[in-house]
Short mmCIF file of C-alpha atoms in Angstrom, two decimals:
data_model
loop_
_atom_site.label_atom_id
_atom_site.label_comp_id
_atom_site.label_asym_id
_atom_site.label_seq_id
_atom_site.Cartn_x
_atom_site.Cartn_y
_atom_site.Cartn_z
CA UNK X 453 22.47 4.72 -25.39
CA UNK X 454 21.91 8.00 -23.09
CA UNK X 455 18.94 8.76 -20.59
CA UNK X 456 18.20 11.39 -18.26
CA UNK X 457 18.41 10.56 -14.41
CA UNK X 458 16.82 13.93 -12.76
CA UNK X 459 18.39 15.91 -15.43
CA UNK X 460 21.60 14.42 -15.84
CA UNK X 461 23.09 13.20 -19.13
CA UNK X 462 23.93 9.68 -18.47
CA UNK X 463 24.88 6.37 -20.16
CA UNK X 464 23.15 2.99 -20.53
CA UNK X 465 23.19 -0.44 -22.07
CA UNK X 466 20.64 -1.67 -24.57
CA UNK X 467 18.88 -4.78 -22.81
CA UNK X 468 19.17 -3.41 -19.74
CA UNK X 469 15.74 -2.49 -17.41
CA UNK X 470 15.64 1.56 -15.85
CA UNK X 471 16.47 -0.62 -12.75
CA UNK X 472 19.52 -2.45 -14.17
CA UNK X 473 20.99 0.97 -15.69
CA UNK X 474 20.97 2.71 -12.20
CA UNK X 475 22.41 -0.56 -10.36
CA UNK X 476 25.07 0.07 -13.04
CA UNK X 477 25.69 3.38 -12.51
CA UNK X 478 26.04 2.73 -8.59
CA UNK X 479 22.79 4.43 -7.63
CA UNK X 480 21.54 2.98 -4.55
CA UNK X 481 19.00 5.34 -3.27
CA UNK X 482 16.29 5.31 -6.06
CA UNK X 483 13.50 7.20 -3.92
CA UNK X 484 12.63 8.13 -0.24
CA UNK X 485 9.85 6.69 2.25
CA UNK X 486 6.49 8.98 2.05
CA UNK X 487 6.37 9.62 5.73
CA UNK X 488 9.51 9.59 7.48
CA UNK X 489 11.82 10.36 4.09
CA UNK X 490 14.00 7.45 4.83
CA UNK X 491 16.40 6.22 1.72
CA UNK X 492 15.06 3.52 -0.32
CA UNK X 493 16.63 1.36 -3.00
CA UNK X 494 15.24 -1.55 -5.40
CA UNK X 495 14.70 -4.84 -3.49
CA UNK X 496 12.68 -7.81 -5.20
CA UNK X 497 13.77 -6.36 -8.80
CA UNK X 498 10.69 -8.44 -9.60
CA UNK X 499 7.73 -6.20 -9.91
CA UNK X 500 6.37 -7.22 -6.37
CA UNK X 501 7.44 -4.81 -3.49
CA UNK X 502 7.32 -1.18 -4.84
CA UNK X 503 10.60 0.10 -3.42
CA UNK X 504 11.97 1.37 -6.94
CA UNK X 505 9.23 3.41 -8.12
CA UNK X 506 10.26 6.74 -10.41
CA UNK X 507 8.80 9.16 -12.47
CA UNK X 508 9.24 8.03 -15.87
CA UNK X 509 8.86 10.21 -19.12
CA UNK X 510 6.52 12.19 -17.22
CA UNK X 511 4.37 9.64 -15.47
CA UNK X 512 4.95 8.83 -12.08
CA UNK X 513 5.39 6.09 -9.75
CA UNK X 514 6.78 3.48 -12.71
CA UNK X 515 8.40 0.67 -11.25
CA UNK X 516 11.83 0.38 -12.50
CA UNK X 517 12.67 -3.10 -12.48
CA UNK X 518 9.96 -3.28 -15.05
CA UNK X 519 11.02 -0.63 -17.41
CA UNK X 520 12.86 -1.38 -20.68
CA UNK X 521 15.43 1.23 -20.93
CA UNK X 522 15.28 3.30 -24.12
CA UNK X 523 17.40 5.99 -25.91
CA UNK X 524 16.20 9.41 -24.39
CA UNK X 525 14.13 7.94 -21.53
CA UNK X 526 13.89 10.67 -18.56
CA UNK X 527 14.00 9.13 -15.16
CA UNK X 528 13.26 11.30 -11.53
CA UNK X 529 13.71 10.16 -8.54
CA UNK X 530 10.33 10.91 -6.28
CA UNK X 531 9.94 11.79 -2.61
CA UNK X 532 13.14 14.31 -2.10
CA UNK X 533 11.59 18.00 -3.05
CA UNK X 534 15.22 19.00 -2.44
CA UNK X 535 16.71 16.13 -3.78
CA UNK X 536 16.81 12.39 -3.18
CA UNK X 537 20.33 11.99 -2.00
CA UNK X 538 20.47 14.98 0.32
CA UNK X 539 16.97 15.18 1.54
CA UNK X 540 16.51 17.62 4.32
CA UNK X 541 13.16 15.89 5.73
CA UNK X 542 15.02 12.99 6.46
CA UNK X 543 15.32 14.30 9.62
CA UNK X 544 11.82 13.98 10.49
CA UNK X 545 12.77 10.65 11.34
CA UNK X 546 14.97 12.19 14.09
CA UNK X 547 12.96 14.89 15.34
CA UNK X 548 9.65 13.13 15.86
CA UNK X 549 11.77 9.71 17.28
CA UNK X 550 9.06 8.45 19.05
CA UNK X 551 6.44 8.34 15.75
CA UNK X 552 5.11 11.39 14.43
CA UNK X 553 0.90 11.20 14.70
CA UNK X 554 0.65 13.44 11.42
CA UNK X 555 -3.22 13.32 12.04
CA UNK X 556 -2.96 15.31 15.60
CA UNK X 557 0.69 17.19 14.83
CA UNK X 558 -0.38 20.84 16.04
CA UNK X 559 -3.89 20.45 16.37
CA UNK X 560 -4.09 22.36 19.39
CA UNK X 561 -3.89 25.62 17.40
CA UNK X 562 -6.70 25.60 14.37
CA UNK X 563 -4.30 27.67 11.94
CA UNK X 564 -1.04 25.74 12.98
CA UNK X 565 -3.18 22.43 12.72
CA UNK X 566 -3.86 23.92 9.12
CA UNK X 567 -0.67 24.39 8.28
CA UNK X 568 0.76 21.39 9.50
CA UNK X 569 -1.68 19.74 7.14
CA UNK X 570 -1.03 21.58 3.94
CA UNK X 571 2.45 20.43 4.90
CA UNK X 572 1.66 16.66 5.40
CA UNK X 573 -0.03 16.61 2.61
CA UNK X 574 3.09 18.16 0.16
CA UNK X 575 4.88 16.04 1.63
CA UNK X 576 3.12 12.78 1.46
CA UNK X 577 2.31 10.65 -1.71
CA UNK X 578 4.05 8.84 -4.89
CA UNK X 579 5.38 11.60 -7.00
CA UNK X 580 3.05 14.37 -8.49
CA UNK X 581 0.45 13.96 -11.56
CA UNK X 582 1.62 13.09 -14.84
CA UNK X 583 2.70 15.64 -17.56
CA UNK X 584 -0.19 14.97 -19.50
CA UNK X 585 -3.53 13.02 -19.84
CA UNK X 586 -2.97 9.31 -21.18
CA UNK X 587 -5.87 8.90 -24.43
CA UNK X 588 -7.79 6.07 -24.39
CA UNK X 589 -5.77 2.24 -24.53
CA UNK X 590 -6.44 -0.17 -27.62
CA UNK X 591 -7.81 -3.54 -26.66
CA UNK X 592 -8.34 -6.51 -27.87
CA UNK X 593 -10.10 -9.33 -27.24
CA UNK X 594 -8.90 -13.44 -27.54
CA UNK X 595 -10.37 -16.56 -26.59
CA UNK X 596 -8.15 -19.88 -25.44
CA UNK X 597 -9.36 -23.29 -23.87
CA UNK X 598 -6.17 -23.32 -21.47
CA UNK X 599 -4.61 -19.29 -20.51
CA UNK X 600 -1.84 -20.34 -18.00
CA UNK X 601 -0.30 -17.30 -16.21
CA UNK X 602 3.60 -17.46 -15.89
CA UNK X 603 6.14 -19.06 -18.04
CA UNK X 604 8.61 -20.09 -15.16
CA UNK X 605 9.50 -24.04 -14.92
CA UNK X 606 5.87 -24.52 -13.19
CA UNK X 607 3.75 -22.61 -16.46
CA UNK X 608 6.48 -23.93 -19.22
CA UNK X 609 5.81 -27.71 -17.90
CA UNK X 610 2.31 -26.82 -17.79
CA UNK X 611 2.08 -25.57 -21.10
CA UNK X 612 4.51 -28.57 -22.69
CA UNK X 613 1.79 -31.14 -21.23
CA UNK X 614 -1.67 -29.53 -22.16
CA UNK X 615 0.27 -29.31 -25.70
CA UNK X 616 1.19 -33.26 -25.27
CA UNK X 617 -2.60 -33.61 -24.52
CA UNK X 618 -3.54 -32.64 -27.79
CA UNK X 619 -5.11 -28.95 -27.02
CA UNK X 620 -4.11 -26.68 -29.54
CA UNK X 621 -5.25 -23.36 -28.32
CA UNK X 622 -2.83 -23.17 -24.76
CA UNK X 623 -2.04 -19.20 -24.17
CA UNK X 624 0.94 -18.56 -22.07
CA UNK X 625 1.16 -15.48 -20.53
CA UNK X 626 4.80 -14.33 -19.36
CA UNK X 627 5.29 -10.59 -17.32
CA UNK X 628 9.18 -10.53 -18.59
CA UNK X 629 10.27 -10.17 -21.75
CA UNK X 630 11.34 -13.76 -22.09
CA UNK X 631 9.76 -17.25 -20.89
CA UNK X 632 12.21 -19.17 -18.53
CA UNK X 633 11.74 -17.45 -14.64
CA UNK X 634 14.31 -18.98 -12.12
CA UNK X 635 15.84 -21.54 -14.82
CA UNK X 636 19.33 -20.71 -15.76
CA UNK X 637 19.39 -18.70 -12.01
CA UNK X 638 20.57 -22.09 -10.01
CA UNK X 639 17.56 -22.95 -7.80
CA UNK X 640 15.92 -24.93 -10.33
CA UNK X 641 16.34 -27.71 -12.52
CA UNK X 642 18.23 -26.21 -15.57
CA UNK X 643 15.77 -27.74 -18.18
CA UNK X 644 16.53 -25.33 -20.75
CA UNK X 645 15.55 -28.20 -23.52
CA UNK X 646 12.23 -28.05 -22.53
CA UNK X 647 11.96 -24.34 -22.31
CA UNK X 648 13.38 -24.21 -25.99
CA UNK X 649 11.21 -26.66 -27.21
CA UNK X 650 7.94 -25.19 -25.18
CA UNK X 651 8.56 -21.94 -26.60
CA UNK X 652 8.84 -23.37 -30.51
CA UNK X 653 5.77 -25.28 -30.49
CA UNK X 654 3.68 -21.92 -28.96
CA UNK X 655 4.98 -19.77 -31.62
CA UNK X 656 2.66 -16.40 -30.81
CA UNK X 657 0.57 -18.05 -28.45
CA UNK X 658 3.52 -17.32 -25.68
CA UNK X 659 2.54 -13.82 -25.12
CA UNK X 660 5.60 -11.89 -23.26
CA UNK X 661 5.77 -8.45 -21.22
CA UNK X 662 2.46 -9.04 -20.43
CA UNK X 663 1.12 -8.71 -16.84
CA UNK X 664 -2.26 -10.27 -15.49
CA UNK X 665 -4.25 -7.43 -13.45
CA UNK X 666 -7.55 -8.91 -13.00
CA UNK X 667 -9.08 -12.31 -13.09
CA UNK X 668 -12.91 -12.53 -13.50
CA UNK X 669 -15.72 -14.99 -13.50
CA UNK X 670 -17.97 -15.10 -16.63
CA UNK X 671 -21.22 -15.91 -16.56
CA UNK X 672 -20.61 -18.06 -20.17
CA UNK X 673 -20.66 -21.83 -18.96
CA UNK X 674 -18.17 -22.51 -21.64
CA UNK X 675 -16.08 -19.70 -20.94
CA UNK X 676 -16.08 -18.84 -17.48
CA UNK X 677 -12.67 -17.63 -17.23
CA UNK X 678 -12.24 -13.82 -18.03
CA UNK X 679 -8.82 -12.18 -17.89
CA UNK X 680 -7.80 -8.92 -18.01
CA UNK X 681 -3.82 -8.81 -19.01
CA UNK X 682 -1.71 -5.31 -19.21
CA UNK X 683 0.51 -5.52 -22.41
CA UNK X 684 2.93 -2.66 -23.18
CA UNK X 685 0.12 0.26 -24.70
CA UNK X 686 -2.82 -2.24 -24.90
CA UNK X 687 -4.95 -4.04 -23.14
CA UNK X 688 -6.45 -8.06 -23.55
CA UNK X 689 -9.63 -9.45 -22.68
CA UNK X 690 -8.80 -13.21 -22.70
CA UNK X 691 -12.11 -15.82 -22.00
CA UNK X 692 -10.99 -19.03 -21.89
CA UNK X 693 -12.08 -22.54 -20.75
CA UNK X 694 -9.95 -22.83 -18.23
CA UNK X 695 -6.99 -20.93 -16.08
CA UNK X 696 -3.74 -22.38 -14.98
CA UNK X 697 -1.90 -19.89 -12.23
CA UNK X 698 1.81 -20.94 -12.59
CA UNK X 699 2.95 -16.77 -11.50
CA UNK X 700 4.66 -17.85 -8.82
CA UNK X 701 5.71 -15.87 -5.33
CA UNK X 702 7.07 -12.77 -4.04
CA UNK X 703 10.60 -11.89 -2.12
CA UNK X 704 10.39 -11.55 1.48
CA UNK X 705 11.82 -9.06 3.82
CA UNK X 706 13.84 -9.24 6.81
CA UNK X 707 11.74 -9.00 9.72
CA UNK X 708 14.92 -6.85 11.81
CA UNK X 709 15.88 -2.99 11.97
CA UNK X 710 17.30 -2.21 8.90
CA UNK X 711 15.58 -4.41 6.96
CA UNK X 712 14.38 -1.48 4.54
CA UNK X 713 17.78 0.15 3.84
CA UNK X 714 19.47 0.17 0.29
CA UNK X 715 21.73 -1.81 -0.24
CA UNK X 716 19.30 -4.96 0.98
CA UNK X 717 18.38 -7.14 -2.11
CA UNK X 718 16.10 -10.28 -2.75
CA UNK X 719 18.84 -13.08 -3.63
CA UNK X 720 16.35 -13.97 -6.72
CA UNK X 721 16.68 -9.97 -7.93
CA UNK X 722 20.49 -10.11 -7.95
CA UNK X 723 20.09 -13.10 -9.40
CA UNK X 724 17.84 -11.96 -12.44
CA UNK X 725 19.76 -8.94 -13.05
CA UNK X 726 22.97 -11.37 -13.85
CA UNK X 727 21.14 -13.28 -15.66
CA UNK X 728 18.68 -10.86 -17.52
CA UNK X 729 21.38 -7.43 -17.96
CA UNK X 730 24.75 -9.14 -17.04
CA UNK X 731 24.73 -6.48 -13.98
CA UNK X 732 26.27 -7.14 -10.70
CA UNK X 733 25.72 -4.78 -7.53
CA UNK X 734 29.44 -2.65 -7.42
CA UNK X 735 30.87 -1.46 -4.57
CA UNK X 736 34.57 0.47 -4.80
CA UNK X 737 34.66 -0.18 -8.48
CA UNK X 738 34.46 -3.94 -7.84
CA UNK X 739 31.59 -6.15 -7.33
CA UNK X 740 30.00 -5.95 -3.97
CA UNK X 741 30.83 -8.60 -1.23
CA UNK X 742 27.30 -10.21 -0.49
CA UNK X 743 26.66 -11.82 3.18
CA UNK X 744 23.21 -14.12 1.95
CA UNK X 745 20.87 -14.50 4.96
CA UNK X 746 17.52 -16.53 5.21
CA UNK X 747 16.54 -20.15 5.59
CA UNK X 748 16.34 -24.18 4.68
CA UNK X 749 16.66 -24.67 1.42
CA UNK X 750 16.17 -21.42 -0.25
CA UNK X 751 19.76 -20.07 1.85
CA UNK X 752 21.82 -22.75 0.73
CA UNK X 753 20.41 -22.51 -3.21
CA UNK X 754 20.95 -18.63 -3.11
CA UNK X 755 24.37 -18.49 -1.55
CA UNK X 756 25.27 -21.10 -3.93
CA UNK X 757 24.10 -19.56 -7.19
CA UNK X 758 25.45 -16.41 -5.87
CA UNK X 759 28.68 -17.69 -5.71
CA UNK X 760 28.14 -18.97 -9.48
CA UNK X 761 26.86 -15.74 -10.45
CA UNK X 762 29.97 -14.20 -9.62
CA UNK X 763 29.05 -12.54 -6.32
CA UNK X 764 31.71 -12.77 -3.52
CA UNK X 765 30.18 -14.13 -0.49
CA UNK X 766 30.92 -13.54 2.77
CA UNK X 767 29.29 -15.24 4.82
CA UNK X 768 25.26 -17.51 4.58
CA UNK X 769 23.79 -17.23 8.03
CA UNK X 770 20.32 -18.14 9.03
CA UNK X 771 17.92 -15.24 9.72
CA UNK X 772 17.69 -15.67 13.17
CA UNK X 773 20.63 -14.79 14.09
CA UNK X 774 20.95 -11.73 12.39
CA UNK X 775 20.15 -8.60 14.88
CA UNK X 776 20.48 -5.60 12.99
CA UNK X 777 22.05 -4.12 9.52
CA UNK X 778 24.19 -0.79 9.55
CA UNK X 779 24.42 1.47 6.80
CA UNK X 780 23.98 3.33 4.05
CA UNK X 781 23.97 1.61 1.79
CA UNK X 782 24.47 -1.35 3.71
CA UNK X 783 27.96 -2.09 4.80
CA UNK X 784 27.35 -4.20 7.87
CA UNK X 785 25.46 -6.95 9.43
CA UNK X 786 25.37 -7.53 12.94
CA UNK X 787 24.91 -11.34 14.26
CA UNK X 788 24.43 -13.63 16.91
CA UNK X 789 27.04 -15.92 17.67
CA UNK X 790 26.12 -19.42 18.98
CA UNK X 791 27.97 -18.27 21.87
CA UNK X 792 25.26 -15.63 22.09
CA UNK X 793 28.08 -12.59 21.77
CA UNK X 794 27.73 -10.39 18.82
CA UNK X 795 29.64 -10.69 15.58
CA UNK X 796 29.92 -7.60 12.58
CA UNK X 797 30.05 -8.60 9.01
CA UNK X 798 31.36 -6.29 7.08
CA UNK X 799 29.55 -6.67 3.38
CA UNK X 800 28.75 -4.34 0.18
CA UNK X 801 25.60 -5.71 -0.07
CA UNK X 802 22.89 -8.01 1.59
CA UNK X 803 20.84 -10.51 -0.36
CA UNK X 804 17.80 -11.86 1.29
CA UNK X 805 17.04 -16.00 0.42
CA UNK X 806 13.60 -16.64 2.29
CA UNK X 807 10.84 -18.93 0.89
CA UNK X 808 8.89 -17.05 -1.18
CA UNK X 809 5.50 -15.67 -0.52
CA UNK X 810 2.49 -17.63 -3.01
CA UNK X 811 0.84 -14.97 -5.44
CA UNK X 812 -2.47 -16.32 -4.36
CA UNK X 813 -4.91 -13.23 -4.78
CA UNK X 814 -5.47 -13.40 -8.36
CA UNK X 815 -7.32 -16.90 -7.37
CA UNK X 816 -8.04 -16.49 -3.82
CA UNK X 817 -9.74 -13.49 -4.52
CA UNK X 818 -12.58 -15.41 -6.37
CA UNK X 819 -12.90 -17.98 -3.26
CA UNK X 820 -10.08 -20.37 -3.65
CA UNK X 821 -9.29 -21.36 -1.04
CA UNK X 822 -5.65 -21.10 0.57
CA UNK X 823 -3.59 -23.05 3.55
CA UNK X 824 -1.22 -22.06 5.68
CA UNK X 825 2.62 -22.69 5.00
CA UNK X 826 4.84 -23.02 8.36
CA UNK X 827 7.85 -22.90 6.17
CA UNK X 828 7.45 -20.12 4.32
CA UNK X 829 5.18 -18.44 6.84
CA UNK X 830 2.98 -17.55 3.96
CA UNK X 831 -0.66 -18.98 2.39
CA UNK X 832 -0.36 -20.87 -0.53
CA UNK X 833 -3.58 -22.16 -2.76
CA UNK X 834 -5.56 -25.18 -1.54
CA UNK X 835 -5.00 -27.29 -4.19
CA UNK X 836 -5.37 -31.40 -5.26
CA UNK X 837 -2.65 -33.44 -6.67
CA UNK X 838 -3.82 -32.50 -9.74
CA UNK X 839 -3.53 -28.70 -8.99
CA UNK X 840 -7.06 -28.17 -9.07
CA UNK X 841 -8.35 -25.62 -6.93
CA UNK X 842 -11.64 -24.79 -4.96
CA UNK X 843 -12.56 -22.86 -7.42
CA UNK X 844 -13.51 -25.49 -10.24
CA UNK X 845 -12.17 -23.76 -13.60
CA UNK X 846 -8.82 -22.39 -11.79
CA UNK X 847 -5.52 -24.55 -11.23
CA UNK X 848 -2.37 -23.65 -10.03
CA UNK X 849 1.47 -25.18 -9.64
CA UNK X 850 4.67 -24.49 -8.65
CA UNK X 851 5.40 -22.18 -5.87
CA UNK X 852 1.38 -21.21 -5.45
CA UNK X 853 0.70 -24.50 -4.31
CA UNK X 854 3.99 -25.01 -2.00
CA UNK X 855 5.62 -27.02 -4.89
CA UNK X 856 8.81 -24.57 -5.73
CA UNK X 857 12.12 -25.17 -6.57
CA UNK X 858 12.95 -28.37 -7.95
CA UNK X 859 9.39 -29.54 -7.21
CA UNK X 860 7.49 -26.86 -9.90
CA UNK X 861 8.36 -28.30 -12.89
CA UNK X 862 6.87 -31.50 -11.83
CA UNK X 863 4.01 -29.93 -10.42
CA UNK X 864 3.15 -27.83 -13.62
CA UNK X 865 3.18 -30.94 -15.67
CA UNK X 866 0.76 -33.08 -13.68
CA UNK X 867 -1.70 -29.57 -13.64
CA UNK X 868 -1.19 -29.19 -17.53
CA UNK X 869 -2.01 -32.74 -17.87
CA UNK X 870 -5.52 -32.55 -15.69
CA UNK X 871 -6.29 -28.95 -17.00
CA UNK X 872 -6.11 -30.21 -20.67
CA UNK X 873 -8.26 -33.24 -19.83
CA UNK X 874 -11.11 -30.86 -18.57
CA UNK X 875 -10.86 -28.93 -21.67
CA UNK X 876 -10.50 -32.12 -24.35
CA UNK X 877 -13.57 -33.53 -22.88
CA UNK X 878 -15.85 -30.03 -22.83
CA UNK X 879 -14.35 -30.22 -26.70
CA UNK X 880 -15.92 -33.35 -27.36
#
């Protein structure tokens, strides 16, 4: 199929997401920073982080990695008003290299101060107003006894057990296009059986491409759960009994200069795009050379399933030694040695493997409350074994809690389990 990338004829797969296509086509700048202009490619490939949004089919700011490529599609990049590869601002970054103050830049001239304003303010911002006015969205509304928010390993084992329970009316609510998350990726248990078999016995209550954008509290004692879920043109109002958050977390950045240069990836991106689009990140017309860099457990998974993804790797260091990356895109890393001298990596591309960061707002946001986790330097929900929160009609599992990884599944089931006690005995 053919799409548009700022008026260019070019090719793409079927399958593939906007942000798939352009990995494909070796585009690593995707749009520019709104103050200093600096180059910006995708990152989490997730939905979470914001670093690939475009102006698509005439609406702006559309994040990529969550666009289904289509036949005809027009894609433009934002943020270069002379173009996002060559963008002249970009040296704003050099001319004002101690921080530009756009709030007091010329002020001590009234018309200058004016000026510099009006200019600011072109500048500035995520792409320009859409083409045209968007009519009003269809809804419509459902009720469940269990809605349970992610179909990774955590919502899948959740779902598998409130069905084992005996409660008929689980919804599963999935933001991809398919139920599975990290399985098949290599950092979880590959329990494909039960994902197959969780999937059959839903049928249409496993409701894909659907994103969760509010979570509410009812007044109705029997449904005190409202949700509010974004699906394709439409909107749902789900009430429902009770809420299982099984979403999961986001990628983390590299706190070190550099950090926000293309070329940087989350490991669990790359790792989605093989799986999801059968696209690796290219570099010389072969794929890139990836040094991995984070910590504990989630380093030594993602170098690993790198490997088995088919990504050369370089080198897996910890993130502490890492002191700065070089680049653009990326082409070097510069380390600490345990010597203490300094050490270049030369690389095509740099995939980031730190713990994730819990999705907790959706729940938090209503009073749950959250803890502190020293490993992932992040706040996860406060939760019991059972994953029931603070708030009494919300659980959670898997990597909201702190229970990722190999632990979610097993988390997700035990939730499932108490959720679909709560709702058996409000049944009866």
């Amino acid at each position: 199929m053919y799409f548009s990338l700022d008026g260019e004829r070019v090719e793409g797969r079927a399958g593939d997401t906007l942000a798939a296509a352009l990995v494909r086509l070796g585009v690593s700048t995707i749009t520019r920073s709104i103050k200093y202009h600096r180059p910006r490619g995708a990152f989490c490939l997730a939905g979470t982080c914001g670093q690939c949004l475009v102006r698509v089919d005439g609406v702006p700011s559309v994040m990529a990695c969550q666009t289904a490529l289509h036949e005809g599609l027009t894609c433009e990049r934002q943020n270069g008003p002379l173009g996002v590869d060559t963008d002249v601002f970009r040296a704003a970054d050099f001319v004002f290299g101690k921080g530009l103050d756009h709030h007091h830049l010329m002020v001590q001239s009234k018309l200058l101060g004016r000026v510099a304003l009006e200019v600011a303010r072109r500048l500035a911002g995520l792409g320009e107003l859409p083409d045209k006015t968007r009519g009003a969205v269809p809804a419509e509304e459902r009720t469940a006894a269990l809605a349970i928010v992610g179909a990774g390993p955590a919502g899948l084992a959740a779902a598998q057990a409130a069905i084992d329970a005996g409660v008929k009316d689980v919804l599963l609510i999935e933001r991809d296009p398919h139920a599975g998350g990290a399985i098949g990726q290599g950092l979880v248990k590959d329990d494909r059986e039960l994902g197959s078999r969780t999937v059959a016995a839903l049928g249409e209550r496993l409701i894909t491409n659907a994103e969760l954008v509010g979570m509410y509290r009812d007044d109705d004692p029997k449904l005190p759960a409202r949700l509010l879920v974004r699906r394709h043109d439409r909107l749902l109002f789900i009430s429902a009994q009770r809420v299982l958050l099984a979403h999961g977390g986001a990628s983390q950045p590299l706190p070190v200069p550099g950090n926000d240069r293309p070329g940087v990836y989350a490991a669990r991106g790359l790792l989605g795009l093989a799986k999801r689009c059968d696209v690796r990140v290219q570099r010389g017309g072969e794929v890139a050379k990836v040094v991995v860099i984070g910590t504990g457990d989630e380093l030594a998974q993602g170098a690993k399933a790198l490997e088995g993804a088919g990504y050369p790797l370089v080198r897996a260091i910890d993130a502490a030694q890492v002191i700065e990356l070089h680049g653009d895109p990326v082409d070097e890393v510069i380390v600490k040695s345990a010597s203490g001298a300094q050490e270049r990596l030369r690389c095509g591309a740099v995939a980031i493997a730190l713990p994730l960061a819990p999705l907790h707002e959706p729940a938090s946001n209503l009073g749950a409350h959250t803890k502190f986790l020293p490993a992932s330097d992040a706040f996860a929900l406060q939760a019991d074994a059972d994953g029931r929160t603070t708030v009494p009609w919300i659980f959670a599992a898997g990597t909201l809690v702190g229970a990722g990884g190999v632990e979610a599944a097993e988390s997700g089931a035990k939730a499932g389990a108490a959720a679909a006690r709560e709702c058996t005995e409000r049944a009866s």
